[in-house]
Each structure stands twice: as structure tokens, then as C-alpha cells.
Amino acid sequence: MIDGGADIREDYGRRFEQYVKLLIQKYQPDFFLSTEQRYMTRKGELMSPDLFLSLRRESFDVIIECKASRMSFRTRFSHIDDTGNRGYEEMSKAVFQIWRHAFHVRTGKGLPKVTKDAIGLVLTLDSWFQAGIKRQEMVLSEAKKLFSEKCPDGKECDQIPIGFTNMTELEHVLRSGTPASILAAIRELSSEERRGWSFDIIHNQLYPGELRYTAFPFEDELCELLPFWGTVRDSAREKRKVD
């Protein structure tokens, strides 16, 4: 997949976005959720970031940019001092896209609208930022350069706080949280004090006695795809009853 052509990567990324949307809707149906929208600027038509979350309809609290890019072997196992930003360009671009949208909303062009204290979330399929304070700082630094170059009229307030997480962490939080607890954890994740922390660990720390666990929402679909899964599931349930 790393070496796939542009069409394959685009399709892969689109399917990842669709899965994230479906997972949020299944686990947390009380969220107001919006997908990417087209809007016009002086330079032409643009697409917004991928997803937007909120507890209310009027405007959104979280701007999410999804990145399905897989880490190459070199990027995964090389020291950051040796590779620099090489391999992380897509992550810097994701941050830039969030900041650009905040800028366009502030200047009356961007859709959908976001709140004045909105935050951004870069969601990856792979674990790009595991134990990665320096990696996150590097990505943010490169995104600032990109924002200054592409949005010369932008202001520092447009560079909203950004959190970084991966799909595994998001699934854990969606299963155990509520819309309010999840938004609070994303806001905490985006703070400088929590740079490099895991999303699910932050959520667990903020709400240690209030976690709930929701069953996997696609079990029926999984049984249709893998008929033997129903037998495995039923056997496990019977074993739990005996125990």
C-alpha cells in the first residue's frame, strides 16, 4: 500500500474516512457530525478537512483530518534526527489543512463553521506519533512554515491547538466515553502540556470512574463476511456463562 499508485492511495484514504465516520455514528450517535464540504475562495474551490464534531448544531468544536498513509520501514525504524521531516510531509499537510480552514472560517469563507475555540485532530491509521513528542513538534513546525507560505494573511489565532492520535486509540475512547468526555479529552490532548500523550490514556485519567464499554458495533456484518465468526462468538459467550 505504501508503494501503491495515486488512485489506490486516494481510494484507501476515502475508505478510511468513511470507516471513521461510521464508527463515530455507531458508537456515539449523539454527536453532531459533518463530513467535508466544498466552498469558494478568491483562488477557487476548496475542500474542507474530512470530519467535524460537536455537541450542538450551530458550529463545530473539532476539525478532524484523517490520514491513512502507512509508515515506510525507513520512517518507522530511523531516528528522527536522521530522517527529519522526510516521510512526515503528509502529517504537516494535515495540520496545515486544519489551520487553513480555521483561517477561512474566521474570514467568512470556510464551511462548515467552527467555534472560536475550536481544536484540530490529526487522526492516522498507522501509529505515526507513538512516543513522539519530537515528531509532533517537527510536524507542527513544518506546518507553520507551510501556513505562512500558503496563507500570508493568516493570523496566529488561526493556528488552533492540534492533537494527534491513531485509529486504535480513537476506537478505545469511542467505546468507553460519552460525547462530552471525548471532547474534553481531545481538548486536553491538543494542549502543549499533553504533547506526546496517548489519547486513550488521557481519557482514562480524566474520567477514571465513569468509563463504559460498548460492544463492537459491526458484529453482525462481520458474521456475514466471516461465517465462522458467529460460531467463535457463540462459543466464547457460552464459555463466559460457565465461568
Coordinates of C-alpha atoms in Angstrom, one line a residue:
M1 CA 0.0 0.0 0.0
I2 CA 2.9 2.3 0.7
D3 CA 4.1 2.0 -2.9
G4 CA 0.6 1.9 -4.5
G5 CA -0.4 4.4 -7.1
A6 CA -2.2 7.7 -6.5
D7 CA -5.6 6.1 -7.4
I8 CA -5.1 3.3 -4.8
R9 CA -3.9 5.7 -2.1
E10 CA -6.9 8.0 -2.7
D11 CA -9.4 5.2 -2.6
Y12 CA -7.7 3.8 0.5
G13 CA -7.9 7.2 2.2
R14 CA -11.5 7.7 1.3
R15 CA -12.5 4.3 2.7
F16 CA -10.6 5.2 5.9
E17 CA -12.6 8.4 6.3
Q18 CA -15.9 6.5 5.7
Y19 CA -15.0 4.0 8.4
V20 CA -14.1 6.7 10.9
K21 CA -17.5 8.4 10.2
L22 CA -19.4 5.2 10.5
L23 CA -17.6 4.2 13.7
I24 CA -18.4 7.6 15.4
Q25 CA -22.0 7.3 14.3
K26 CA -22.3 3.8 15.7
Y27 CA -20.5 4.3 19.0
Q28 CA -21.6 7.9 19.7
P29 CA -24.8 8.7 17.9
D30 CA -25.4 11.8 20.0
F31 CA -22.5 13.6 18.3
F32 CA -23.4 16.1 15.6
L33 CA -21.1 15.1 12.7
S34 CA -20.3 16.7 9.4
T35 CA -18.2 15.5 6.5
E36 CA -16.1 17.5 4.2
Q37 CA -17.7 20.4 2.2
R38 CA -16.8 22.4 -0.8
Y39 CA -16.5 26.2 -0.5
M40 CA -15.3 29.0 -2.7
T41 CA -12.3 31.4 -2.1
R42 CA -10.7 34.0 -4.3
K43 CA -8.3 31.3 -5.5
G44 CA -11.1 28.9 -6.4
E45 CA -13.0 26.0 -4.9
L46 CA -11.5 24.2 -1.9
M47 CA -12.5 21.1 0.1
S48 CA -12.7 21.4 3.9
P49 CA -11.0 18.9 6.2
D50 CA -12.6 15.5 6.5
L51 CA -14.8 15.5 9.6
F52 CA -16.3 17.9 12.1
L53 CA -17.6 17.1 15.6
S54 CA -19.8 19.0 18.0
L55 CA -22.4 18.7 20.8
R56 CA -24.6 21.2 19.0
R57 CA -25.8 22.0 15.5
E58 CA -24.7 25.6 15.1
S59 CA -21.0 25.2 14.7
F60 CA -18.4 22.6 15.3
D61 CA -15.8 22.1 18.1
V62 CA -13.4 19.7 16.5
I63 CA -11.9 19.7 13.0
I64 CA -10.6 16.2 12.0
E65 CA -8.2 15.4 9.2
C66 CA -7.8 11.7 8.5
K67 CA -4.5 10.3 7.1
A68 CA -4.4 6.6 6.0
S69 CA -0.8 6.8 4.9
R70 CA 1.3 3.9 6.2
M71 CA 4.7 4.4 7.6
S72 CA 7.6 3.1 5.5
F73 CA 10.1 0.8 7.0
R74 CA 12.7 3.6 6.9
T75 CA 10.5 6.1 8.6
R76 CA 9.3 3.6 11.3
F77 CA 12.8 2.5 12.3
S78 CA 15.0 5.5 11.7
H79 CA 15.8 8.1 14.3
I80 CA 14.1 11.4 13.8
D81 CA 17.5 13.2 13.8
D82 CA 18.5 11.2 10.8
T83 CA 15.3 11.5 8.8
G84 CA 14.0 14.9 9.7
N85 CA 10.6 15.7 8.2
R86 CA 11.1 13.1 5.4
G87 CA 8.1 10.8 5.5
Y88 CA 6.1 13.2 7.6
E89 CA 5.1 15.7 4.9
E90 CA 1.5 14.4 4.8
M91 CA 1.2 15.0 8.6
S92 CA 2.4 18.6 8.2
K93 CA -0.1 19.0 5.4
A94 CA -2.9 17.7 7.6
V95 CA -2.2 20.3 10.2
F96 CA -2.0 23.0 7.6
Q97 CA -5.4 22.0 6.2
I98 CA -6.9 22.3 9.6
W99 CA -5.3 25.8 10.1
R100 CA -6.3 26.9 6.7
H101 CA -9.9 26.0 7.4
A102 CA -9.9 27.9 10.7
F103 CA -8.5 30.9 8.8
H104 CA -11.2 30.7 6.1
V105 CA -13.9 30.4 8.7
R106 CA -12.6 33.4 10.5
T107 CA -12.6 35.4 7.3
G108 CA -16.2 34.3 6.3
K109 CA -15.4 31.8 3.6
G110 CA -14.9 28.4 5.2
L111 CA -17.7 25.8 5.6
P112 CA -18.7 24.2 7.8
K113 CA -18.4 26.9 10.6
V114 CA -16.4 26.2 13.7
T115 CA -16.4 27.7 17.2
K116 CA -13.9 30.4 18.2
D117 CA -12.2 27.9 20.5
A118 CA -12.2 25.0 18.0
I119 CA -9.4 22.5 18.1
G120 CA -7.9 20.2 15.5
L121 CA -7.3 16.5 15.5
V122 CA -4.9 14.6 13.1
L123 CA -6.2 11.0 13.0
T124 CA -3.8 8.4 11.5
L125 CA -4.4 4.8 10.6
D126 CA -0.8 3.9 11.5
S127 CA 1.0 4.8 14.8
W128 CA 2.9 7.8 13.4
F129 CA 3.3 9.6 16.7
Q130 CA 3.7 6.8 19.3
A131 CA 6.0 8.2 22.0
G132 CA 6.6 11.0 19.5
I133 CA 6.9 14.4 21.2
K134 CA 9.8 15.5 18.9
R135 CA 7.9 14.1 15.9
Q136 CA 4.8 16.2 16.7
E137 CA 6.9 19.3 17.3
M138 CA 8.6 18.8 14.0
V139 CA 5.3 18.4 12.2
L140 CA 3.8 21.5 13.8
S141 CA 7.0 23.5 12.9
E142 CA 6.8 22.4 9.3
A143 CA 3.0 23.2 9.2
K144 CA 3.7 26.7 10.4
K145 CA 6.1 27.3 7.5
L146 CA 3.5 25.9 5.1
F147 CA 0.8 28.1 6.6
S148 CA 2.9 31.3 6.4
E149 CA 3.7 30.5 2.7
K150 CA 0.2 29.5 1.6
C151 CA -1.9 31.8 3.8
P152 CA 0.1 35.1 4.2
D153 CA -2.9 36.9 5.5
G154 CA -3.5 34.3 8.2
K155 CA -3.0 35.1 11.9
E156 CA -1.6 33.2 14.8
C157 CA -5.1 32.7 16.2
D158 CA -5.9 30.6 13.1
Q159 CA -3.2 28.1 14.2
I160 CA -5.6 26.4 16.6
P161 CA -4.4 23.7 19.0
I162 CA -3.8 20.3 17.4
G163 CA -3.9 16.9 18.9
F164 CA -2.5 13.7 17.3
T165 CA -3.9 10.2 17.7
N166 CA -4.3 7.0 15.8
M167 CA -7.3 4.7 15.0
T168 CA -6.6 2.2 17.7
E169 CA -6.7 4.9 20.4
L170 CA -9.8 6.5 18.9
E171 CA -11.7 3.2 19.0
H172 CA -10.9 2.7 22.6
V173 CA -12.2 6.2 23.5
L174 CA -15.3 5.9 21.4
R175 CA -16.2 2.6 23.1
S176 CA -15.7 3.9 26.6
G177 CA -16.6 7.5 26.6
T178 CA -19.5 9.9 26.1
P179 CA -19.6 12.9 23.6
A180 CA -18.8 15.3 26.5
S181 CA -15.9 13.2 27.8
I182 CA -14.5 12.6 24.4
L183 CA -14.5 16.3 23.5
A184 CA -12.8 17.1 26.8
A185 CA -10.1 14.5 26.2
I186 CA -9.5 15.9 22.7
R187 CA -9.1 19.4 24.1
E188 CA -6.6 18.1 26.7
L189 CA -4.8 16.1 24.0
S190 CA -4.3 19.2 22.0
S191 CA -2.6 21.1 24.8
E192 CA 1.1 21.6 24.9
E193 CA 1.3 20.1 28.3
R194 CA 0.0 16.8 26.9
R195 CA 2.2 16.7 23.8
G196 CA 3.1 13.1 23.1
W197 CA 0.5 11.6 25.4
S198 CA -1.9 8.8 24.2
F199 CA -5.5 9.8 23.6
D200 CA -6.9 6.8 25.5
I201 CA -4.7 7.3 28.5
I202 CA -5.7 11.0 28.8
H203 CA -9.4 10.0 28.6
N204 CA -8.9 7.3 31.3
Q205 CA -7.2 9.8 33.6
L206 CA -9.8 12.4 33.2
Y207 CA -12.7 10.0 33.8
P208 CA -11.3 7.1 35.8
G209 CA -14.6 6.0 37.4
E210 CA -17.0 6.9 34.6
L211 CA -15.9 4.7 31.7
R212 CA -18.4 2.4 30.0
Y213 CA -17.7 -0.2 27.3
T214 CA -19.9 -0.6 24.2
A215 CA -20.0 -3.8 22.2
F216 CA -18.3 -3.9 18.8
P217 CA -20.9 -2.4 16.5
F218 CA -20.2 -4.4 13.4
E219 CA -20.5 -7.9 14.8
D220 CA -23.4 -8.8 12.5
E221 CA -21.6 -7.5 9.4
L222 CA -18.5 -9.4 10.5
C223 CA -20.5 -12.7 10.7
E224 CA -21.8 -12.1 7.2
L225 CA -18.2 -11.6 5.9
L226 CA -16.7 -14.4 8.0
P227 CA -19.4 -17.1 8.7
F228 CA -17.2 -18.9 11.1
W229 CA -17.0 -15.8 13.3
G230 CA -20.6 -16.5 14.6
T231 CA -19.5 -19.9 15.8
V232 CA -16.4 -18.5 17.6
R233 CA -18.5 -15.7 19.2
D234 CA -21.2 -18.1 20.4
S235 CA -18.6 -20.5 21.8
A236 CA -17.0 -17.6 23.7
R237 CA -20.3 -16.5 25.1
E238 CA -21.1 -20.0 26.4
K239 CA -17.7 -20.2 28.0
R240 CA -18.2 -17.0 29.8
K241 CA -21.6 -18.3 31.2
V242 CA -19.9 -21.4 32.5
D243 CA -17.0 -19.4 34.1

